[in-house]
PDB file of C-alpha atoms in Angstrom:
ATOM      1  CA  UNK A 169      -0.103   0.318  -0.104  1.00 37.00           C
ATOM      2  CA  UNK A 170       1.319   3.160  -1.087  1.00 43.00           C
ATOM      3  CA  UNK A 171       1.624   5.855   1.641  1.00 44.00           C
ATOM      4  CA  UNK A 172       1.831   9.840   1.053  1.00 45.00           C
ATOM      5  CA  UNK A 173       3.099  12.469   3.200  1.00 45.00           C
ATOM      6  CA  UNK A 174       0.615  15.135   4.882  1.00 48.00           C
ATOM      7  CA  UNK A 175       0.280  17.987   2.900  1.00 53.00           C
ATOM      8  CA  UNK A 176       0.835  20.357   6.063  1.00 73.00           C
ATOM      9  CA  UNK A 177       3.606  19.772   8.270  1.00 88.00           C
ATOM     10  CA  UNK A 178       2.580  18.319  11.507  1.00 92.00           C
ATOM     11  CA  UNK A 179       3.874  19.874  14.941  1.00 94.00           C
ATOM     12  CA  UNK A 180       4.861  18.186  18.415  1.00 94.00           C
ATOM     13  CA  UNK A 181       6.027  19.773  21.757  1.00 94.00           C
ATOM     14  CA  UNK A 182       9.097  17.927  23.647  1.00 94.00           C
ATOM     15  CA  UNK A 183       8.995  16.961  27.288  1.00 94.00           C
ATOM     16  CA  UNK A 184      10.466  19.229  29.733  1.00 92.00           C
ATOM     17  CA  UNK A 185      14.153  18.863  30.270  1.00 91.00           C
ATOM     18  CA  UNK A 186      17.000  21.123  31.670  1.00 91.00           C
ATOM     19  CA  UNK A 187      17.559  24.422  29.770  1.00 89.00           C
ATOM     20  CA  UNK A 188      21.217  24.471  28.679  1.00 85.00           C
ATOM     21  CA  UNK A 189      21.443  28.421  28.970  1.00 87.00           C
ATOM     22  CA  UNK A 190      19.728  29.463  32.032  1.00 88.00           C
ATOM     23  CA  UNK A 191      20.557  27.608  35.307  1.00 87.00           C
ATOM     24  CA  UNK A 192      17.145  26.230  37.159  1.00 88.00           C
ATOM     25  CA  UNK A 193      15.435  26.665  34.103  1.00 88.00           C
ATOM     26  CA  UNK A 194      13.200  23.985  31.819  1.00 90.00           C
ATOM     27  CA  UNK A 195      13.138  24.432  28.046  1.00 91.00           C
ATOM     28  CA  UNK A 196      10.464  22.650  25.836  1.00 92.00           C
ATOM     29  CA  UNK A 197      10.928  22.986  22.098  1.00 94.00           C
ATOM     30  CA  UNK A 198       8.264  23.100  19.112  1.00 95.00           C
ATOM     31  CA  UNK A 199       9.313  21.164  16.100  1.00 96.00           C
ATOM     32  CA  UNK A 200       8.382  19.582  13.205  1.00 96.00           C
ATOM     33  CA  UNK A 201      10.265  17.399  10.692  1.00 95.00           C
ATOM     34  CA  UNK A 202      11.897  18.515   7.542  1.00 94.00           C
ATOM     35  CA  UNK A 203      11.507  16.091   5.043  1.00 89.00           C
ATOM     36  CA  UNK A 204      10.208  15.738   1.218  1.00 86.00           C
ATOM     37  CA  UNK A 205      10.101  17.858  -1.472  1.00 86.00           C
ATOM     38  CA  UNK A 206       8.910  20.859   0.463  1.00 90.00           C
ATOM     39  CA  UNK A 207      11.793  20.707   2.746  1.00 94.00           C
ATOM     40  CA  UNK A 208      13.967  23.342   1.456  1.00 95.00           C
ATOM     41  CA  UNK A 209      10.907  25.850   1.237  1.00 95.00           C
ATOM     42  CA  UNK A 210       9.940  24.971   4.855  1.00 96.00           C
ATOM     43  CA  UNK A 211      13.265  25.195   5.812  1.00 97.00           C
ATOM     44  CA  UNK A 212      13.389  29.321   4.310  1.00 97.00           C
ATOM     45  CA  UNK A 213       9.854  29.776   5.765  1.00 96.00           C
ATOM     46  CA  UNK A 214      10.420  28.843   9.305  1.00 97.00           C
ATOM     47  CA  UNK A 215      13.844  30.284   9.829  1.00 97.00           C
ATOM     48  CA  UNK A 216      12.205  33.599   8.703  1.00 97.00           C
ATOM     49  CA  UNK A 217       9.895  32.927  11.641  1.00 97.00           C
ATOM     50  CA  UNK A 218      12.829  32.279  14.615  1.00 96.00           C
ATOM     51  CA  UNK A 219      12.826  28.276  13.994  1.00 97.00           C
ATOM     52  CA  UNK A 220      16.343  26.439  13.668  1.00 97.00           C
ATOM     53  CA  UNK A 221      17.421  23.508  11.936  1.00 96.00           C
ATOM     54  CA  UNK A 222      18.899  20.635  13.721  1.00 95.00           C
ATOM     55  CA  UNK A 223      19.594  17.763  11.352  1.00 95.00           C
ATOM     56  CA  UNK A 224      16.014  16.441   9.681  1.00 95.00           C
ATOM     57  CA  UNK A 225      13.993  18.722  12.371  1.00 96.00           C
ATOM     58  CA  UNK A 226      12.791  22.404  12.360  1.00 97.00           C
ATOM     59  CA  UNK A 227      12.512  23.516  16.167  1.00 96.00           C
ATOM     60  CA  UNK A 228      11.668  26.872  18.135  1.00 94.00           C
ATOM     61  CA  UNK A 229      11.812  27.481  21.920  1.00 92.00           C
ATOM     62  CA  UNK A 230       8.330  27.277  23.366  1.00 90.00           C
ATOM     63  CA  UNK A 231       8.976  26.876  26.779  1.00 88.00           C
ATOM     64  CA  UNK A 232       5.700  27.115  29.733  1.00 84.00           C
ATOM     65  CA  UNK A 233       6.376  30.116  31.428  1.00 85.00           C
ATOM     66  CA  UNK A 234       9.672  31.759  29.652  1.00 86.00           C
ATOM     67  CA  UNK A 235      10.288  33.962  26.559  1.00 85.00           C
ATOM     68  CA  UNK A 236      14.132  34.386  27.058  1.00 87.00           C
ATOM     69  CA  UNK A 237      15.082  32.631  23.812  1.00 91.00           C
ATOM     70  CA  UNK A 238      15.234  35.111  20.941  1.00 93.00           C
ATOM     71  CA  UNK A 239      16.397  34.360  17.229  1.00 96.00           C
ATOM     72  CA  UNK A 240      19.024  36.734  16.149  1.00 97.00           C
ATOM     73  CA  UNK A 241      20.063  37.533  12.760  1.00 98.00           C
ATOM     74  CA  UNK A 242      22.404  40.924  11.260  1.00 98.00           C
ATOM     75  CA  UNK A 243      21.503  43.015   8.689  1.00 98.00           C
ATOM     76  CA  UNK A 244      24.098  42.099   6.039  1.00 98.00           C
ATOM     77  CA  UNK A 245      23.700  45.796   4.424  1.00 97.00           C
ATOM     78  CA  UNK A 246      23.872  47.729   7.433  1.00 97.00           C
ATOM     79  CA  UNK A 247      26.698  45.738   9.380  1.00 98.00           C
ATOM     80  CA  UNK A 248      29.894  47.824   9.968  1.00 97.00           C
ATOM     81  CA  UNK A 249      32.546  45.929  11.943  1.00 97.00           C
ATOM     82  CA  UNK A 250      33.311  47.485  15.241  1.00 97.00           C
ATOM     83  CA  UNK A 251      37.304  48.308  15.960  1.00 97.00           C
ATOM     84  CA  UNK A 252      37.961  45.106  18.218  1.00 97.00           C
ATOM     85  CA  UNK A 253      36.300  42.950  15.094  1.00 98.00           C
ATOM     86  CA  UNK A 254      38.241  44.886  12.575  1.00 98.00           C
ATOM     87  CA  UNK A 255      41.269  43.667  14.694  1.00 98.00           C
ATOM     88  CA  UNK A 256      39.806  40.041  14.734  1.00 98.00           C
ATOM     89  CA  UNK A 257      39.555  40.271  11.014  1.00 98.00           C
ATOM     90  CA  UNK A 258      43.209  41.140  10.591  1.00 98.00           C
ATOM     91  CA  UNK A 259      44.092  38.554  13.217  1.00 97.00           C
ATOM     92  CA  UNK A 260      42.806  35.847  11.260  1.00 98.00           C
ATOM     93  CA  UNK A 261      43.423  37.382   7.757  1.00 97.00           C
ATOM     94  CA  UNK A 262      46.089  34.407   7.254  1.00 97.00           C
ATOM     95  CA  UNK A 263      43.169  31.699   7.240  1.00 98.00           C
ATOM     96  CA  UNK A 264      41.816  30.297   3.999  1.00 97.00           C
ATOM     97  CA  UNK A 265      38.351  29.860   3.384  1.00 97.00           C
ATOM     98  CA  UNK A 266      37.152  26.121   2.145  1.00 96.00           C
ATOM     99  CA  UNK A 267      33.202  25.138   1.367  1.00 96.00           C
ATOM    100  CA  UNK A 268      32.584  21.747   0.853  1.00 95.00           C
ATOM    101  CA  UNK A 269      29.319  19.262   1.362  1.00 96.00           C
ATOM    102  CA  UNK A 270      28.656  18.379   4.437  1.00 96.00           C
ATOM    103  CA  UNK A 271      30.581  14.971   4.546  1.00 96.00           C
ATOM    104  CA  UNK A 272      32.251  14.680   7.858  1.00 96.00           C
ATOM    105  CA  UNK A 273      35.874  14.028   8.739  1.00 96.00           C
ATOM    106  CA  UNK A 274      38.384  12.599  11.126  1.00 96.00           C
ATOM    107  CA  UNK A 275      39.957  15.838  11.357  1.00 97.00           C
ATOM    108  CA  UNK A 276      36.902  17.864  11.943  1.00 97.00           C
ATOM    109  CA  UNK A 277      35.958  15.271  14.496  1.00 96.00           C
ATOM    110  CA  UNK A 278      39.002  15.606  16.349  1.00 96.00           C
ATOM    111  CA  UNK A 279      38.967  19.573  16.593  1.00 97.00           C
ATOM    112  CA  UNK A 280      34.986  19.171  17.404  1.00 95.00           C
ATOM    113  CA  UNK A 281      36.047  17.258  20.597  1.00 93.00           C
ATOM    114  CA  UNK A 282      38.768  19.721  21.467  1.00 94.00           C
ATOM    115  CA  UNK A 283      36.402  22.238  21.111  1.00 94.00           C
ATOM    116  CA  UNK A 284      33.803  20.603  23.410  1.00 89.00           C
ATOM    117  CA  UNK A 285      36.552  19.391  25.659  1.00 88.00           C
ATOM    118  CA  UNK A 286      38.020  22.991  26.140  1.00 76.00           C
ATOM    119  CA  UNK A 287      34.416  25.038  26.133  1.00 73.00           C
ATOM    120  CA  UNK A 288      31.413  22.603  26.448  1.00 63.00           C
ATOM    121  CA  UNK A 289      32.587  19.645  29.077  1.00 55.00           C
ATOM    122  CA  UNK A 290      29.425  19.693  30.623  1.00 63.00           C
ATOM    123  CA  UNK A 291      26.917  20.764  27.879  1.00 60.00           C
ATOM    124  CA  UNK A 292      24.629  18.104  26.411  1.00 61.00           C
ATOM    125  CA  UNK A 293      26.862  17.109  23.611  1.00 70.00           C
ATOM    126  CA  UNK A 294      30.078  16.042  25.498  1.00 67.00           C
ATOM    127  CA  UNK A 295      29.623  12.753  25.075  1.00 78.00           C
ATOM    128  CA  UNK A 296      28.558  12.656  21.458  1.00 85.00           C
ATOM    129  CA  UNK A 297      30.885  10.019  19.204  1.00 91.00           C
ATOM    130  CA  UNK A 298      31.952  10.297  15.769  1.00 93.00           C
ATOM    131  CA  UNK A 299      29.006   8.686  14.419  1.00 95.00           C
ATOM    132  CA  UNK A 300      26.931  11.084  16.056  1.00 95.00           C
ATOM    133  CA  UNK A 301      28.816  13.559  14.825  1.00 95.00           C
ATOM    134  CA  UNK A 302      28.509  12.269  11.488  1.00 96.00           C
ATOM    135  CA  UNK A 303      24.818  12.391  11.611  1.00 96.00           C
ATOM    136  CA  UNK A 304      24.805  16.393  12.843  1.00 95.00           C
ATOM    137  CA  UNK A 305      26.989  17.143   9.765  1.00 96.00           C
ATOM    138  CA  UNK A 306      25.440  14.766   7.353  1.00 96.00           C
ATOM    139  CA  UNK A 307      21.932  14.651   7.841  1.00 95.00           C
ATOM    140  CA  UNK A 308      20.405  17.491   6.083  1.00 95.00           C
ATOM    141  CA  UNK A 309      17.797  17.653   3.392  1.00 95.00           C
ATOM    142  CA  UNK A 310      18.419  21.284   2.237  1.00 96.00           C
ATOM    143  CA  UNK A 311      21.499  23.070   0.828  1.00 96.00           C
ATOM    144  CA  UNK A 312      24.248  23.146   2.994  1.00 97.00           C
ATOM    145  CA  UNK A 313      27.804  23.421   2.918  1.00 97.00           C
ATOM    146  CA  UNK A 314      30.754  22.867   5.451  1.00 97.00           C
ATOM    147  CA  UNK A 315      32.734  25.648   5.632  1.00 98.00           C
ATOM    148  CA  UNK A 316      36.228  25.062   6.833  1.00 98.00           C
ATOM    149  CA  UNK A 317      39.351  27.331   7.607  1.00 98.00           C
ATOM    150  CA  UNK A 318      42.525  26.487   7.613  1.00 98.00           C
ATOM    151  CA  UNK A 319      45.891  27.935   8.588  1.00 97.00           C
ATOM    152  CA  UNK A 320      48.857  28.415   6.080  1.00 95.00           C
ATOM    153  CA  UNK A 321      50.253  25.011   7.091  1.00 94.00           C
ATOM    154  CA  UNK A 322      47.300  23.275   6.713  1.00 93.00           C
ATOM    155  CA  UNK A 323      46.000  23.211  10.350  1.00 96.00           C
ATOM    156  CA  UNK A 324      42.085  22.959  10.375  1.00 98.00           C
ATOM    157  CA  UNK A 325      41.199  25.970  12.942  1.00 98.00           C
ATOM    158  CA  UNK A 326      37.729  26.403  12.649  1.00 98.00           C
ATOM    159  CA  UNK A 327      34.326  24.586  11.021  1.00 98.00           C
ATOM    160  CA  UNK A 328      30.646  25.881  10.369  1.00 98.00           C
ATOM    161  CA  UNK A 329      27.640  24.032   9.401  1.00 98.00           C
ATOM    162  CA  UNK A 330      26.009  26.480   7.430  1.00 98.00           C
ATOM    163  CA  UNK A 331      22.310  26.447   5.385  1.00 98.00           C
ATOM    164  CA  UNK A 332      22.034  28.348   2.504  1.00 98.00           C
ATOM    165  CA  UNK A 333      18.299  30.026   2.805  1.00 98.00           C
ATOM    166  CA  UNK A 334      16.600  32.401   0.135  1.00 96.00           C
ATOM    167  CA  UNK A 335      17.359  35.179   2.301  1.00 97.00           C
ATOM    168  CA  UNK A 336      20.395  34.424   3.671  1.00 98.00           C
ATOM    169  CA  UNK A 337      23.217  31.987   5.963  1.00 98.00           C
ATOM    170  CA  UNK A 338      22.154  30.223   8.769  1.00 98.00           C
ATOM    171  CA  UNK A 339      24.698  29.212  10.745  1.00 98.00           C
ATOM    172  CA  UNK A 340      23.640  25.631  12.224  1.00 97.00           C
ATOM    173  CA  UNK A 341      26.672  24.650  14.051  1.00 95.00           C
ATOM    174  CA  UNK A 342      30.380  26.176  14.585  1.00 96.00           C
ATOM    175  CA  UNK A 343      33.230  25.079  16.429  1.00 96.00           C
ATOM    176  CA  UNK A 344      36.836  26.060  16.343  1.00 97.00           C
ATOM    177  CA  UNK A 345      40.051  25.561  18.207  1.00 96.00           C
ATOM    178  CA  UNK A 346      39.643  26.733  21.812  1.00 94.00           C
ATOM    179  CA  UNK A 347      43.602  26.437  22.516  1.00 94.00           C
ATOM    180  CA  UNK A 348      43.688  29.882  20.476  1.00 95.00           C
ATOM    181  CA  UNK A 349      41.287  32.214  22.647  1.00 94.00           C
ATOM    182  CA  UNK A 350      43.100  35.256  21.603  1.00 95.00           C
ATOM    183  CA  UNK A 351      42.395  34.889  17.822  1.00 96.00           C
ATOM    184  CA  UNK A 352      38.566  34.892  18.891  1.00 96.00           C
ATOM    185  CA  UNK A 353      37.703  32.229  16.088  1.00 97.00           C
ATOM    186  CA  UNK A 354      34.008  32.341  16.877  1.00 96.00           C
ATOM    187  CA  UNK A 355      33.769  35.960  16.351  1.00 97.00           C
ATOM    188  CA  UNK A 356      35.638  35.698  13.064  1.00 98.00           C
ATOM    189  CA  UNK A 357      33.702  32.909  11.754  1.00 98.00           C
ATOM    190  CA  UNK A 358      30.436  35.043  12.153  1.00 98.00           C
ATOM    191  CA  UNK A 359      32.336  37.877  10.388  1.00 98.00           C
ATOM    192  CA  UNK A 360      33.293  35.876   7.365  1.00 98.00           C
ATOM    193  CA  UNK A 361      29.897  34.660   7.177  1.00 98.00           C
ATOM    194  CA  UNK A 362      28.720  38.036   6.899  1.00 98.00           C
ATOM    195  CA  UNK A 363      31.519  38.690   4.291  1.00 98.00           C
ATOM    196  CA  UNK A 364      29.872  35.657   2.232  1.00 98.00           C
ATOM    197  CA  UNK A 365      26.142  36.877   2.622  1.00 98.00           C
ATOM    198  CA  UNK A 366      27.699  40.197   1.218  1.00 98.00           C
ATOM    199  CA  UNK A 367      29.225  38.477  -1.974  1.00 97.00           C
ATOM    200  CA  UNK A 368      26.266  36.427  -2.281  1.00 97.00           C
ATOM    201  CA  UNK A 369      23.750  39.405  -2.137  1.00 98.00           C
ATOM    202  CA  UNK A 370      22.170  38.014   0.680  1.00 98.00           C
ATOM    203  CA  UNK A 371      20.194  40.104   3.172  1.00 98.00           C
ATOM    204  CA  UNK A 372      20.778  38.342   6.462  1.00 98.00           C
ATOM    205  CA  UNK A 373      23.175  36.162   8.745  1.00 98.00           C
ATOM    206  CA  UNK A 374      21.251  33.769  10.844  1.00 98.00           C
ATOM    207  CA  UNK A 375      22.872  33.359  14.174  1.00 97.00           C
ATOM    208  CA  UNK A 376      20.826  31.025  16.298  1.00 95.00           C
ATOM    209  CA  UNK A 377      19.537  32.021  19.794  1.00 94.00           C
ATOM    210  CA  UNK A 378      20.473  35.062  21.912  1.00 94.00           C
ATOM    211  CA  UNK A 379      19.579  34.528  25.445  1.00 92.00           C
ATOM    212  CA  UNK A 380      19.785  37.785  27.524  1.00 89.00           C
ATOM    213  CA  UNK A 381      21.374  36.657  31.212  1.00 83.00           C
ATOM    214  CA  UNK A 382      23.010  33.679  29.369  1.00 84.00           C
ATOM    215  CA  UNK A 383      26.781  34.100  29.525  1.00 81.00           C
ATOM    216  CA  UNK A 384      27.841  31.690  26.892  1.00 81.00           C
ATOM    217  CA  UNK A 385      25.207  33.447  24.469  1.00 84.00           C
ATOM    218  CA  UNK A 386      26.140  37.130  25.071  1.00 85.00           C
ATOM    219  CA  UNK A 387      28.990  37.549  22.653  1.00 90.00           C
ATOM    220  CA  UNK A 388      26.031  38.022  19.583  1.00 93.00           C
ATOM    221  CA  UNK A 389      24.667  41.104  21.235  1.00 93.00           C
ATOM    222  CA  UNK A 390      27.977  42.569  20.163  1.00 94.00           C
ATOM    223  CA  UNK A 391      27.742  42.337  16.283  1.00 97.00           C
ATOM    224  CA  UNK A 392      26.119  45.569  15.053  1.00 96.00           C
ATOM    225  CA  UNK A 393      22.825  45.580  12.865  1.00 97.00           C
ATOM    226  CA  UNK A 394      21.379  42.910  15.038  1.00 97.00           C
ATOM    227  CA  UNK A 395      17.712  42.003  14.694  1.00 97.00           C
ATOM    228  CA  UNK A 396      15.955  39.521  17.035  1.00 96.00           C
ATOM    229  CA  UNK A 397      12.322  37.621  16.554  1.00 95.00           C
ATOM    230  CA  UNK A 398      10.240  39.077  18.993  1.00 91.00           C
ATOM    231  CA  UNK A 399       6.139  39.211  19.158  1.00 86.00           C
ATOM    232  CA  UNK A 400       6.135  37.898  15.730  1.00 89.00           C
ATOM    233  CA  UNK A 401       8.271  39.939  14.004  1.00 94.00           C
ATOM    234  CA  UNK A 402      11.893  40.689  13.215  1.00 97.00           C
ATOM    235  CA  UNK A 403      12.906  44.027  14.837  1.00 96.00           C
ATOM    236  CA  UNK A 404      16.575  45.806  15.977  1.00 97.00           C
ATOM    237  CA  UNK A 405      17.973  44.627  19.248  1.00 95.00           C
ATOM    238  CA  UNK A 406      18.752  47.889  20.625  1.00 91.00           C
ATOM    239  CA  UNK A 407      19.897  48.181  24.240  1.00 92.00           C
ATOM    240  CA  UNK A 408      20.400  44.424  25.549  1.00 91.00           C
ATOM    241  CA  UNK A 409      19.913  45.587  28.947  1.00 88.00           C
ATOM    242  CA  UNK A 410      16.562  46.609  28.723  1.00 89.00           C
ATOM    243  CA  UNK A 411      15.814  42.509  28.139  1.00 87.00           C
ATOM    244  CA  UNK A 412      14.711  40.288  30.562  1.00 79.00           C
ATOM    245  CA  UNK A 413      14.738  36.871  31.207  1.00 77.00           C
ATOM    246  CA  UNK A 414      12.083  36.848  34.328  1.00 75.00           C
ATOM    247  CA  UNK A 415       9.245  34.140  33.927  1.00 71.00           C
ATOM    248  CA  UNK A 416       5.653  34.641  34.016  1.00 69.00           C
ATOM    249  CA  UNK A 417       3.147  31.602  33.840  1.00 68.00           C
ATOM    250  CA  UNK A 418       0.844  33.701  30.961  1.00 69.00           C
ATOM    251  CA  UNK A 419       4.140  35.270  29.074  1.00 71.00           C
ATOM    252  CA  UNK A 420       3.760  32.175  26.773  1.00 76.00           C
ATOM    253  CA  UNK A 421       0.742  31.816  24.430  1.00 81.00           C
ATOM    254  CA  UNK A 422      -1.012  28.426  24.310  1.00 85.00           C
ATOM    255  CA  UNK A 423       0.953  25.745  21.659  1.00 87.00           C
ATOM    256  CA  UNK A 424      -2.486  25.644  19.216  1.00 88.00           C
ATOM    257  CA  UNK A 425      -2.324  29.736  19.136  1.00 90.00           C
ATOM    258  CA  UNK A 426       1.563  29.345  18.273  1.00 89.00           C
ATOM    259  CA  UNK A 427       0.902  26.750  16.009  1.00 90.00           C
ATOM    260  CA  UNK A 428      -1.999  28.658  14.107  1.00 91.00           C
ATOM    261  CA  UNK A 429       0.055  31.602  13.288  1.00 91.00           C
ATOM    262  CA  UNK A 430       2.686  30.143  11.942  1.00 93.00           C
ATOM    263  CA  UNK A 431       3.021  30.912   8.134  1.00 92.00           C
ATOM    264  CA  UNK A 432       3.750  27.691   5.877  1.00 92.00           C
ATOM    265  CA  UNK A 433       5.271  28.168   2.044  1.00 89.00           C
ATOM    266  CA  UNK A 434       2.476  27.384  -0.389  1.00 77.00           C
ATOM    267  CA  UNK A 435       2.726  23.699  -1.590  1.00 62.00           C
ATOM    268  CA  UNK A 436       2.458  24.754  -5.237  1.00 56.00           C
ATOM    269  CA  UNK A 437       5.825  26.880  -4.973  1.00 50.00           C
ATOM    270  CA  UNK A 438       5.053  30.315  -3.635  1.00 46.00           C
ATOM    271  CA  UNK A 439       5.546  32.004  -0.569  1.00 47.00           C
TER     272      UNK A 439
END
């Protein structure tokens, strides 16, 4: 018997689990599968609505009493590096960018392990093995590239898994050599993605989530021309200190209302 996929994606909610960004909080995600002929259009459409991709899933935080996660993106046309960011660009000018298909290698995994051990030893990905790493890199139903940054001696310094959206670049996951903190490699990879987007004529670079009150996510607020997805629309970040991570039981709309407001791509090929 032949079975076909439903025309509209089905949305689900994860069970609560400890929040990786704010201590003592519980996180919950709204998610849907990313599959079929409409995968790229769905990824494009939902990325514009604050969703992120992880392998074959699109997700967005939907915690019961917290709205501290804001999807963030840089407006490429308006972005100008700060003085410290110009220094980062000059410091890493010797690196050579190499864009490849999303295919995992042992060299990448070795760098990934050093990065986790040095930066996120207690995080949820700390126990990932090479097979799980390969799945993270290779399981993508959309246009993705793996962008590597090599030193002149061919040493691999940084890697970013990047999706090509119709309106920008989405930095799905990046990692870098943690033994070179003065190089600010994480910042450099973002700055170089702004340059790539500018070369391609794409208006945005999607950075994932900015979380006020989270030290590990605070660096994103240091980029100019930053927008956050707030109350159903993109708006300039403004002063980061005006954002609150406080909880309130009525701060989050019911799941059914959230799903009803999601704009899906037209299956006939129009947005």
